[in-house]
Coordinates of N, CA and C in Angstrom, one line a residue:
X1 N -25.6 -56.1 -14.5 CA -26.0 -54.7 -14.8 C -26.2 -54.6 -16.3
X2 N -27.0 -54.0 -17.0 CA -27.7 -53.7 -18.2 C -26.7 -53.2 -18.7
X3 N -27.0 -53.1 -20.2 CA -25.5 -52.5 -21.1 C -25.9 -51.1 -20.9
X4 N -26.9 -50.8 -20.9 CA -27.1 -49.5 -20.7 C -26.6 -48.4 -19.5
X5 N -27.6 -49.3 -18.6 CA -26.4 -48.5 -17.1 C -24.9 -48.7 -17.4
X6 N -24.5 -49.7 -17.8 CA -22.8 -49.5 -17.6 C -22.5 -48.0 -18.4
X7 N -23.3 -48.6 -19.6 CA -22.6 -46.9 -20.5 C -23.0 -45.9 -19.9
X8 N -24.4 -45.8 -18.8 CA -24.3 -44.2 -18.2 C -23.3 -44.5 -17.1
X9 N -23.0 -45.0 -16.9 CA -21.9 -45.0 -15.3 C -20.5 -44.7 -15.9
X10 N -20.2 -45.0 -17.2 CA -18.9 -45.0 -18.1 C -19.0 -43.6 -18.1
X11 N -20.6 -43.0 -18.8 CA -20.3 -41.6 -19.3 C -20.0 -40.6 -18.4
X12 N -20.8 -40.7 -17.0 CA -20.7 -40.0 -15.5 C -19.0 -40.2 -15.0
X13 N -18.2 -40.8 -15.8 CA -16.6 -41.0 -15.1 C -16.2 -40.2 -15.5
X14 N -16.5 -39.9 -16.9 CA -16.0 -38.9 -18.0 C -16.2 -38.1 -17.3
X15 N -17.7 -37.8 -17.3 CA -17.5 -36.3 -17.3 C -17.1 -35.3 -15.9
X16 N -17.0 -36.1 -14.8 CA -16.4 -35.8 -13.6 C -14.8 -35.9 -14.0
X17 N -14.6 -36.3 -14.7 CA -13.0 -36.5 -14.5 C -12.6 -35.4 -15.3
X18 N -13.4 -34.6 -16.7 CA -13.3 -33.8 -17.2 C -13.5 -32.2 -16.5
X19 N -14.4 -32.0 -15.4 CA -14.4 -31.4 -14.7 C -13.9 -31.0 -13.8
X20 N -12.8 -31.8 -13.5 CA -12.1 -31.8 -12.5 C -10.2 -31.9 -13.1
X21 N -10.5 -32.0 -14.4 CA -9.2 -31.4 -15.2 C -9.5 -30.0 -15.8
X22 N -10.3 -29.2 -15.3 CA -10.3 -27.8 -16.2 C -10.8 -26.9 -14.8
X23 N -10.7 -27.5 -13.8 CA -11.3 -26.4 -13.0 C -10.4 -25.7 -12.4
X24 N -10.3 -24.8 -11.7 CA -8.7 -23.4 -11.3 C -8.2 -24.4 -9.7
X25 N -7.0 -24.2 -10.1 CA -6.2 -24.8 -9.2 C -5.7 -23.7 -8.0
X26 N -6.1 -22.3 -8.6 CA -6.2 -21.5 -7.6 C -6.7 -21.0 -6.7
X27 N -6.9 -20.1 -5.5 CA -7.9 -19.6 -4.6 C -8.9 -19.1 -5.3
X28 N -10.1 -18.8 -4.7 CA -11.2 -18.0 -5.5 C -10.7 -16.4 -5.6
X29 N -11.3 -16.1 -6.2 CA -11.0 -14.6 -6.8 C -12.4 -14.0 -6.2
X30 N -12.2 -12.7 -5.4 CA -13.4 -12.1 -4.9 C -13.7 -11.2 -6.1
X31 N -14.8 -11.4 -6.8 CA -15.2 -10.5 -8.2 C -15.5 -9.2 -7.4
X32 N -15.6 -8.4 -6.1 CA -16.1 -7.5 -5.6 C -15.0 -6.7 -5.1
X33 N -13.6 -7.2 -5.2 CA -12.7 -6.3 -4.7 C -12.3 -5.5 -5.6
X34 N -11.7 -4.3 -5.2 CA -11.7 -3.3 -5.9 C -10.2 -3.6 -7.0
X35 N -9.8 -3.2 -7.7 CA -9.0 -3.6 -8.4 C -8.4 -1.6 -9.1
X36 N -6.8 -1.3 -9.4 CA -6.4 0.1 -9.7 C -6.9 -0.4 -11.2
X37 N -7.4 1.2 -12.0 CA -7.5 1.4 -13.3 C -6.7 0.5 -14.3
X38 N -6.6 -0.4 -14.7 CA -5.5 -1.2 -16.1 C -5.1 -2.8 -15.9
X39 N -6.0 -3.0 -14.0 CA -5.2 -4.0 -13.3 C -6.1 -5.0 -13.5
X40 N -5.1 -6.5 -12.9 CA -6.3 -7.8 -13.1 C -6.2 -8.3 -11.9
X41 N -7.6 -8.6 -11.7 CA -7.1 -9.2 -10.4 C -6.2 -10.8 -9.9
X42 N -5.6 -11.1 -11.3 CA -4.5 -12.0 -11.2 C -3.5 -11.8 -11.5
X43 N -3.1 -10.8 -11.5 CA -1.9 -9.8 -12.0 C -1.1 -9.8 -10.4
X44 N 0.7 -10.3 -11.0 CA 1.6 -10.1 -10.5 C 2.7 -9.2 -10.1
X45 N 3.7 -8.4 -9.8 CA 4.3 -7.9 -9.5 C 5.5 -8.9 -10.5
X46 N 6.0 -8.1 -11.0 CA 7.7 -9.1 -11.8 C 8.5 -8.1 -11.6
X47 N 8.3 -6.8 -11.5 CA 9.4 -6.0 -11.9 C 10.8 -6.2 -10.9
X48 N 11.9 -6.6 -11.4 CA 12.9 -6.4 -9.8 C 13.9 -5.5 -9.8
X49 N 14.9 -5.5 -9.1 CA 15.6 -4.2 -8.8 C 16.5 -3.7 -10.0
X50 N 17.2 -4.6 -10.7 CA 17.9 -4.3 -12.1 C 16.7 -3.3 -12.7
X51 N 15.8 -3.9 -13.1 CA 14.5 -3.0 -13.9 C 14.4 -1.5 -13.6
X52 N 14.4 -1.5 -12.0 CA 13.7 0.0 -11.2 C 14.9 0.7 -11.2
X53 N 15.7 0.2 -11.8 CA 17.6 0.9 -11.2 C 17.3 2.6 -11.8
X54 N 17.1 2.7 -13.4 CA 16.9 4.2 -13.7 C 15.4 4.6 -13.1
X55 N 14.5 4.3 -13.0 CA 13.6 5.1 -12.4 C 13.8 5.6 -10.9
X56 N 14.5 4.7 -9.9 CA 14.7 4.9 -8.6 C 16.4 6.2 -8.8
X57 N 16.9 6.0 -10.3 CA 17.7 7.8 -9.5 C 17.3 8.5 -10.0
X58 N 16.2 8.1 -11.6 CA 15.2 9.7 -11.8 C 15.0 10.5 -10.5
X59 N 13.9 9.6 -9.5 CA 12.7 10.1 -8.7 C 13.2 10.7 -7.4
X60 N 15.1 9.8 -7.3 CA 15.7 10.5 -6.0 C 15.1 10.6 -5.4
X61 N 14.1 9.5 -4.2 CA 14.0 9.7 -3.2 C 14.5 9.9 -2.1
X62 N 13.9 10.6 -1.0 CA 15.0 10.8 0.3 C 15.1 8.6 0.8
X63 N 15.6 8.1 1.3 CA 16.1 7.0 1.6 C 14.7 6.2 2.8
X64 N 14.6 5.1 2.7 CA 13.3 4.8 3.7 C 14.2 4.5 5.0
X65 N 13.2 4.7 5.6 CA 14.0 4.7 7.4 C 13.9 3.8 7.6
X66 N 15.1 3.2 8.5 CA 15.5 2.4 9.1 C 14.9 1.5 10.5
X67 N 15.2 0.8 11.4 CA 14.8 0.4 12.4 C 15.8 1.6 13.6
X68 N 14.9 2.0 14.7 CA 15.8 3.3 15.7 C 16.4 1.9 16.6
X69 N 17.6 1.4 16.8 CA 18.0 0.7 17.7 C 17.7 1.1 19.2
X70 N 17.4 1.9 19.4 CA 17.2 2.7 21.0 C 15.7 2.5 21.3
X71 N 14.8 2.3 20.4 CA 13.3 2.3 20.4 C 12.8 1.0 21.1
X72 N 12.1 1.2 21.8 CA 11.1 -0.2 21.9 C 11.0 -1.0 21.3
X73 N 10.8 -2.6 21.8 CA 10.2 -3.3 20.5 C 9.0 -2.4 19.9
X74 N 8.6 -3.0 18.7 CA 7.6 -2.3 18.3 C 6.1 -3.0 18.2
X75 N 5.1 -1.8 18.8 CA 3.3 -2.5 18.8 C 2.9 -2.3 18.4
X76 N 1.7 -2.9 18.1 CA 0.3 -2.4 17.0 C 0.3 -3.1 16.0
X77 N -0.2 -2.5 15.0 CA -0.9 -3.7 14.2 C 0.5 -3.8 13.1
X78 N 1.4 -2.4 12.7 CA 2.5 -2.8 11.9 C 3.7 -3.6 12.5
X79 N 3.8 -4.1 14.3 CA 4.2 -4.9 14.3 C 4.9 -5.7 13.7
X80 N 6.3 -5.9 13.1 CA 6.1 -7.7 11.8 C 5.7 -7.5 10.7
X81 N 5.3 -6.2 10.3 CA 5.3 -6.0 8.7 C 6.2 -5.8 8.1
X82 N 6.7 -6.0 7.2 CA 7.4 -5.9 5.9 C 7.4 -5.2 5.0
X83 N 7.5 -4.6 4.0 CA 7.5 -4.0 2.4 C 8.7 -3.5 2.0
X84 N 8.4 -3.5 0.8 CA 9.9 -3.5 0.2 C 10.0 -1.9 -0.1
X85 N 11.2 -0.9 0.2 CA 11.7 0.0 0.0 C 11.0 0.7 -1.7
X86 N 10.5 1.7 -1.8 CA 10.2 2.1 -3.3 C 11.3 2.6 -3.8
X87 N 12.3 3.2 -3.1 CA 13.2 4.4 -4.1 C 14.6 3.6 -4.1
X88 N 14.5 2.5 -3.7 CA 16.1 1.6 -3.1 C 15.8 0.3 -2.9
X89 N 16.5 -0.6 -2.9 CA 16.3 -1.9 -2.6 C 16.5 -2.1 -1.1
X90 N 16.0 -3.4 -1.2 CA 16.1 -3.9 -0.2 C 14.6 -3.8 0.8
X91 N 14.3 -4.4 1.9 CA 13.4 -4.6 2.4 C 13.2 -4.0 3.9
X92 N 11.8 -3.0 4.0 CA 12.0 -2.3 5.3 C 10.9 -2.6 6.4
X93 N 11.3 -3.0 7.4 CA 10.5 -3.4 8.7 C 9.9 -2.4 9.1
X94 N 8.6 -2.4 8.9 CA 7.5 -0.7 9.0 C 7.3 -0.4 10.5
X95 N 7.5 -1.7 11.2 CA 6.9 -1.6 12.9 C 8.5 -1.0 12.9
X96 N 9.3 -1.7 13.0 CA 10.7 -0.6 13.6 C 10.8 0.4 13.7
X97 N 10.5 0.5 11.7 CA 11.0 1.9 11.4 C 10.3 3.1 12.2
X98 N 9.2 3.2 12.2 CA 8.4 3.9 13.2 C 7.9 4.1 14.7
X99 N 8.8 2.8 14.9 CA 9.2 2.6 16.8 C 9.5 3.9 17.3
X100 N 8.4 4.3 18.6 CA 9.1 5.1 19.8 C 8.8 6.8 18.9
X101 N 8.5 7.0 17.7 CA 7.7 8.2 17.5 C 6.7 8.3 16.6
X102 N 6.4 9.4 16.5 CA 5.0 9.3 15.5 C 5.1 9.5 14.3
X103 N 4.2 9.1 12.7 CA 4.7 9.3 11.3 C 3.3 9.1 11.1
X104 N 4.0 10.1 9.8 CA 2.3 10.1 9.0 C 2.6 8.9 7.8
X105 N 1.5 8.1 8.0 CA 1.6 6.9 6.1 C 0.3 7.5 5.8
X106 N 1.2 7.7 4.0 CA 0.1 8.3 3.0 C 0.1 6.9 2.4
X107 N -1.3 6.8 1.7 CA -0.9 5.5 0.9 C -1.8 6.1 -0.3
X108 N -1.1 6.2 -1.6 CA -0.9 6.6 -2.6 C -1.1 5.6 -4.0
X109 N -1.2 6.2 -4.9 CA -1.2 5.5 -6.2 C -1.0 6.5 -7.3
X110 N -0.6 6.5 -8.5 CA -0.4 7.1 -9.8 C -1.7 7.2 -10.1
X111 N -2.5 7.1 -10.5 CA -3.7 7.3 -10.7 C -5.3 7.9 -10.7
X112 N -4.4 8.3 -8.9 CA -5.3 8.8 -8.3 C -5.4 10.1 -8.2
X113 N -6.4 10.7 -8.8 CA -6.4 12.0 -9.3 C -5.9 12.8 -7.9
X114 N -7.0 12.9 -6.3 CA -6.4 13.8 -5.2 C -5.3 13.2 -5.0
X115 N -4.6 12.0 -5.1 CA -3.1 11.7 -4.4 C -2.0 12.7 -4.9
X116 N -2.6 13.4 -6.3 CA -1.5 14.4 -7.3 C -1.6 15.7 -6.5
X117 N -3.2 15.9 -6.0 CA -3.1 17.3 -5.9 C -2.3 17.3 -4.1
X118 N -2.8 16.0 -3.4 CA -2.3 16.2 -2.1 C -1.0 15.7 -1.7
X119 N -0.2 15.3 -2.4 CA 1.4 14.3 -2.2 C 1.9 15.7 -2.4
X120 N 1.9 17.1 -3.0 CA 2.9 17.9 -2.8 C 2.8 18.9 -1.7
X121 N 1.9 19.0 -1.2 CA 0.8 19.6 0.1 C 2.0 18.5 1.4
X122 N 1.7 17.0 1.5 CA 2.4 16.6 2.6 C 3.8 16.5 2.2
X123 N 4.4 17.0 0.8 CA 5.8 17.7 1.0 C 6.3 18.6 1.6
X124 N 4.9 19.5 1.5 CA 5.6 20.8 2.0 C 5.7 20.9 3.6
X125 N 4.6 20.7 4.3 CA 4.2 20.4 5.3 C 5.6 19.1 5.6
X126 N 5.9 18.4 5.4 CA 7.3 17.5 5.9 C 8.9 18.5 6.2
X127 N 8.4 19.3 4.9 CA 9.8 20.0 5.2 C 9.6 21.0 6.2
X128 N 8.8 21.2 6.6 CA 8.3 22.3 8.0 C 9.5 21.4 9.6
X129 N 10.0 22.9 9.9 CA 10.5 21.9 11.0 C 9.4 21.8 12.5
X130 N 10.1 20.7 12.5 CA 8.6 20.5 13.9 C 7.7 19.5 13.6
X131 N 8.4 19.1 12.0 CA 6.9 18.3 11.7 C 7.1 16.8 11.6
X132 N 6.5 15.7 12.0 CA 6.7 14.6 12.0 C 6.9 14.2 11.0
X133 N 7.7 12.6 10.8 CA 8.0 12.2 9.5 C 7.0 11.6 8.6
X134 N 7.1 12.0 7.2 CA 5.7 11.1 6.4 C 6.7 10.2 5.3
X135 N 5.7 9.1 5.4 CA 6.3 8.3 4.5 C 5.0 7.7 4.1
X136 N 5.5 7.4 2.4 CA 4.6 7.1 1.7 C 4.3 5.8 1.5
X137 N 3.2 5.2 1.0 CA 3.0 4.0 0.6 C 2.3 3.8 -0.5
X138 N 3.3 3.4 -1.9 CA 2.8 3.3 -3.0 C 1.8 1.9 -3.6
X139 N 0.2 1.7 -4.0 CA -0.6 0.8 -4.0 C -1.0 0.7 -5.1
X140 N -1.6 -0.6 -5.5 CA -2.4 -0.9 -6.2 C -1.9 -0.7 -8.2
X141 N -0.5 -1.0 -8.0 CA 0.2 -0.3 -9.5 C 1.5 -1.3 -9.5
X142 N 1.8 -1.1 -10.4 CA 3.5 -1.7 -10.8 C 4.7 -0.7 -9.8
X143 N 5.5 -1.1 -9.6 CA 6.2 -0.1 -8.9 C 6.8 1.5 -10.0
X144 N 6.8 0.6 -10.9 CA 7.7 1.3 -12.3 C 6.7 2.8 -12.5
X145 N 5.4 2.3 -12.2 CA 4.2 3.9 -12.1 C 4.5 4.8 -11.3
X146 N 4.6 4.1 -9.8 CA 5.1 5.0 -8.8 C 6.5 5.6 -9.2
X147 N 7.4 4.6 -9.5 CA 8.5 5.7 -9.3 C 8.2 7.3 -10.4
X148 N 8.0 6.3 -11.7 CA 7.3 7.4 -12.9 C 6.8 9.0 -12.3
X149 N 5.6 8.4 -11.7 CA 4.9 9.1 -11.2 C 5.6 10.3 -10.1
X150 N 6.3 9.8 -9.2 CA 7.2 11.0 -8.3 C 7.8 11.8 -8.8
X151 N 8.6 11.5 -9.4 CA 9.6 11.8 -10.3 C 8.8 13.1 -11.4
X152 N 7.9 12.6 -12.0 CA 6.8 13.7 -12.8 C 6.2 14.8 -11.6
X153 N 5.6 14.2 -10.7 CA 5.5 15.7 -9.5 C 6.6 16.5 -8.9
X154 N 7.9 15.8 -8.8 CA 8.9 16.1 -7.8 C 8.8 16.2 -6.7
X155 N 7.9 15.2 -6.0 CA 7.7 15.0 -4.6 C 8.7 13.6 -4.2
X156 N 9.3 13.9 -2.9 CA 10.7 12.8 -2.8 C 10.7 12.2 -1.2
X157 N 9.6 12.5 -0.3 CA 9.3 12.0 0.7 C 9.4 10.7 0.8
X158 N 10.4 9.9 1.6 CA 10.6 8.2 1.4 C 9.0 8.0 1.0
X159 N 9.1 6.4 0.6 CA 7.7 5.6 0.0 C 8.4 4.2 -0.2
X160 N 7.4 3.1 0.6 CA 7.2 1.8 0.8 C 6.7 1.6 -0.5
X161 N 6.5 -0.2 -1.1 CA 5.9 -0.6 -2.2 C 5.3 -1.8 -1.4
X162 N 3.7 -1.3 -1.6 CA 3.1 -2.3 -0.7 C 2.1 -3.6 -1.6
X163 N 2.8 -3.7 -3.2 CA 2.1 -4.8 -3.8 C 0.9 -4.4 -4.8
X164 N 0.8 -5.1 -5.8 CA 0.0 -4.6 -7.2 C -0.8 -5.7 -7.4
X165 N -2.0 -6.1 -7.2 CA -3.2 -4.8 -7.9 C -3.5 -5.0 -6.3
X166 N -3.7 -6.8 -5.7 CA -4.7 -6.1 -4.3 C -3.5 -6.0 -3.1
X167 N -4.6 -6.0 -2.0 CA -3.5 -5.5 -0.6 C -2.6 -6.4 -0.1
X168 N -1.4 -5.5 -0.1 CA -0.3 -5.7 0.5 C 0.0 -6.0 2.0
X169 N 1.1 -6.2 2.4 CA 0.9 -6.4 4.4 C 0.4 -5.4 4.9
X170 N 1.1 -4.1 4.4 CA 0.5 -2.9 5.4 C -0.8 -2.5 4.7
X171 N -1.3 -2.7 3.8 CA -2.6 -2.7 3.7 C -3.7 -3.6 4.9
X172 N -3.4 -4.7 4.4 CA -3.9 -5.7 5.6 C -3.6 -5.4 6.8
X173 N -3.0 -5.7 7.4 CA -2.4 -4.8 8.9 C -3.6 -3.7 9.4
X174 N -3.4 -2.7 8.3 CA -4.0 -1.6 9.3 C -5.7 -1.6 8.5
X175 N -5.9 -2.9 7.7 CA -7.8 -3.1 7.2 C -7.9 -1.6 6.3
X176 N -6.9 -1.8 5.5 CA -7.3 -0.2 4.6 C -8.6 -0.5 3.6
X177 N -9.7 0.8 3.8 CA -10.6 1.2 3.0 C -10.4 1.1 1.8
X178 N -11.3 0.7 0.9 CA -10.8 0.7 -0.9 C -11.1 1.8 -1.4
X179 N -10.3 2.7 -0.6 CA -10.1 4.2 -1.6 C -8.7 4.7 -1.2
X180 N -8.6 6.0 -1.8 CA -7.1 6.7 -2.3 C -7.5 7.9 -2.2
X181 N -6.4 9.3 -1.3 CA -5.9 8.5 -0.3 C -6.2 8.3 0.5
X182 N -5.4 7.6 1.2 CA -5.6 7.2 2.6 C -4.7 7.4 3.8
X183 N -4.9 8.6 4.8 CA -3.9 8.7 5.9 C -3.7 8.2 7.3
X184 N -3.0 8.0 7.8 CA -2.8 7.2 9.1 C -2.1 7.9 9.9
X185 N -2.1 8.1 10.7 CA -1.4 8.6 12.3 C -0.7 7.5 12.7
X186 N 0.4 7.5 12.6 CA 1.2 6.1 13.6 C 1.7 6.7 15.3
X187 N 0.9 6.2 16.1 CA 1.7 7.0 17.6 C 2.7 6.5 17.9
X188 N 3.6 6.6 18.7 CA 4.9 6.2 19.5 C 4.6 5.1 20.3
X189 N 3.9 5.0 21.0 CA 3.5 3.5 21.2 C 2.8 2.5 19.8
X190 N 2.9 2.7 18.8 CA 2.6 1.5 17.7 C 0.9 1.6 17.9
X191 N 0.4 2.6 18.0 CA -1.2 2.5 17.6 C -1.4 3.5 16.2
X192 N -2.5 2.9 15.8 CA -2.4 3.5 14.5 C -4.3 4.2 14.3
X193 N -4.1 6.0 14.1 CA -5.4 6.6 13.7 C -5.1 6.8 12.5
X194 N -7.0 6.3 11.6 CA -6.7 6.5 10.5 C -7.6 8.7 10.7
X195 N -6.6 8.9 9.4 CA -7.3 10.4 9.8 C -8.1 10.3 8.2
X196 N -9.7 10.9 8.9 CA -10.5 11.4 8.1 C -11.3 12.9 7.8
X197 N -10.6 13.7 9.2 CA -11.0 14.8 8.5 C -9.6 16.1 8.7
X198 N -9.1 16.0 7.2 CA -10.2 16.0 6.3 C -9.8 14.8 5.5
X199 N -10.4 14.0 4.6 CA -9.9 13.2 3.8 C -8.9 13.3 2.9
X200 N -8.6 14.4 2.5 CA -7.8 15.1 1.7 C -7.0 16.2 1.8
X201 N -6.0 16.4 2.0 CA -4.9 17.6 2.9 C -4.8 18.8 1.9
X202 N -5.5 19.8 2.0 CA -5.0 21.1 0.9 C -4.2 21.8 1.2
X203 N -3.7 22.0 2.2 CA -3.1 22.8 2.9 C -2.0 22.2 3.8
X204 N -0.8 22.8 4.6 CA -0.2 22.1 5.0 C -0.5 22.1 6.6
X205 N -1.1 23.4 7.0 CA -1.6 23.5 8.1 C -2.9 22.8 8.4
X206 N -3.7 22.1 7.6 CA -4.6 21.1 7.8 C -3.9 19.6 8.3
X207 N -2.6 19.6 8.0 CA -2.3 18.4 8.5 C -1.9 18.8 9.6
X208 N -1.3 19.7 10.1 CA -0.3 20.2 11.0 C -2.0 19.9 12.3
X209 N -2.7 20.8 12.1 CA -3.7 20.7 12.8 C -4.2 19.4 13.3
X210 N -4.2 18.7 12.2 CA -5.0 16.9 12.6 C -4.3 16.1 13.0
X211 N -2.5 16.5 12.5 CA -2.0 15.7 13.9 C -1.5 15.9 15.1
X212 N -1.7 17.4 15.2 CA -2.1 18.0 16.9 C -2.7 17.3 17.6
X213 N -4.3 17.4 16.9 CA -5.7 17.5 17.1 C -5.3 15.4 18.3
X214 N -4.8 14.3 17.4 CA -5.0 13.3 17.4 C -4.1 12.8 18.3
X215 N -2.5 13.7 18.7 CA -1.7 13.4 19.4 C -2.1 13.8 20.7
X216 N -2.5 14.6 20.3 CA -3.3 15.8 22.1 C -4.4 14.9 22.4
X217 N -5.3 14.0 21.7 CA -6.4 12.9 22.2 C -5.7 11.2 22.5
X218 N -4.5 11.6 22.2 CA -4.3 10.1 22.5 C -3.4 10.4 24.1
X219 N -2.9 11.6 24.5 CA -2.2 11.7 26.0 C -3.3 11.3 27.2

């Protein structure tokens, strides 16, 4: 072989071997997913429970629910999901918790301008008796926002922490839309409607109505 070829076959080692020391050892990153205001899309979650200790008795949440031992296994798509409690530690089984009746999931974020005006709207409407339970799902943020954040409205309806910047299990699970917010009808058998009208609850009898409207279409 020519002195020359050897030295381009030398230089072609280099520079593959150079390419292949600088390239991401990580998954691809989808440049088209939506990402919250301030966030990266390689941005982690660190905060742990020591950290959230004074924001979680600022915000005084009511407590996240538990699994009903009397309930059915649980079906549908939250089945086997997971997320970690927002106002308390520890970790809450979402299919359980909602086994054998129906609940409303808000899924929420600090940032989102209607989540402010409509998170005290499905407080009031919660405290109504007669009315199913809602629990929240805080997205797309540090948990330290969310608690921040409740605590500054005085809204104390339990709330899940479903993972910062992209989606979480129960995100995934139920294929959430990249917007805020977002409501869900959980039925007593583990099926899950997402509610769109109206997109946004101003009132508390707008909810009262749509989950009439969705319980009376699923008998």
């Amino acid at each position: 072989m020519a002195n020359s070829a050897r030295w381009s076959v030398a230089l072609l080692v280099l520079v593959v071997a150079g390419i292949v020391a600088i390239w991401p050892r990580g998954g691809p990153v989808d440049a088209g997913a939506p990402t919250a205001p301030g966030s990266s899309a390689t941005a982690a979650t660190s905060e742990d429970d020591e950290e959230l200790a004074a924001l979680r008795a600022r915000a005084d949440l009511t407590p996240c629910p538990g699994p009903d031992q009397t309930a059915d296994r649980p079906n549908g798509p939250l089945a086997g999901v997971t997320a970690r409690c927002l106002g308390a530690t520890g970790v809450v089984d979402v299919g359980a918790a909602v086994a054998g009746k129906a609940a409303l999931l808000n899924l929420w974020a600090s940032w989102c301008v209607p989540c402010r005006e409509e998170m005290p709207v499905l407080a009031a409407y919660a405290a109504r008796p007669g009315s199913i339970p809602v629990i929240g799902v805080n997205v797309k943020e540090p948990a330290s926002k969310g608690l921040e954040f409740m605590a500054e409205i005085g809204v104390r309806y339990p709330s899940l922490y479903d993972g910062e910047p992209g989606p979480g299990t129960i995100q995934r699970a139920l294929r959430t839309p990249p917007v805020l917010p977002v409501n869900y009808l959980v039925h007593p058998d583990g099926s899950v409607d997402r509610i769109t009208d109206p997109m946004v609850f101003r009132d508390p009898d707008e909810i009262q109505t749509a989950v009439g409207r969705l319980l009376d279409a699923a008998r």
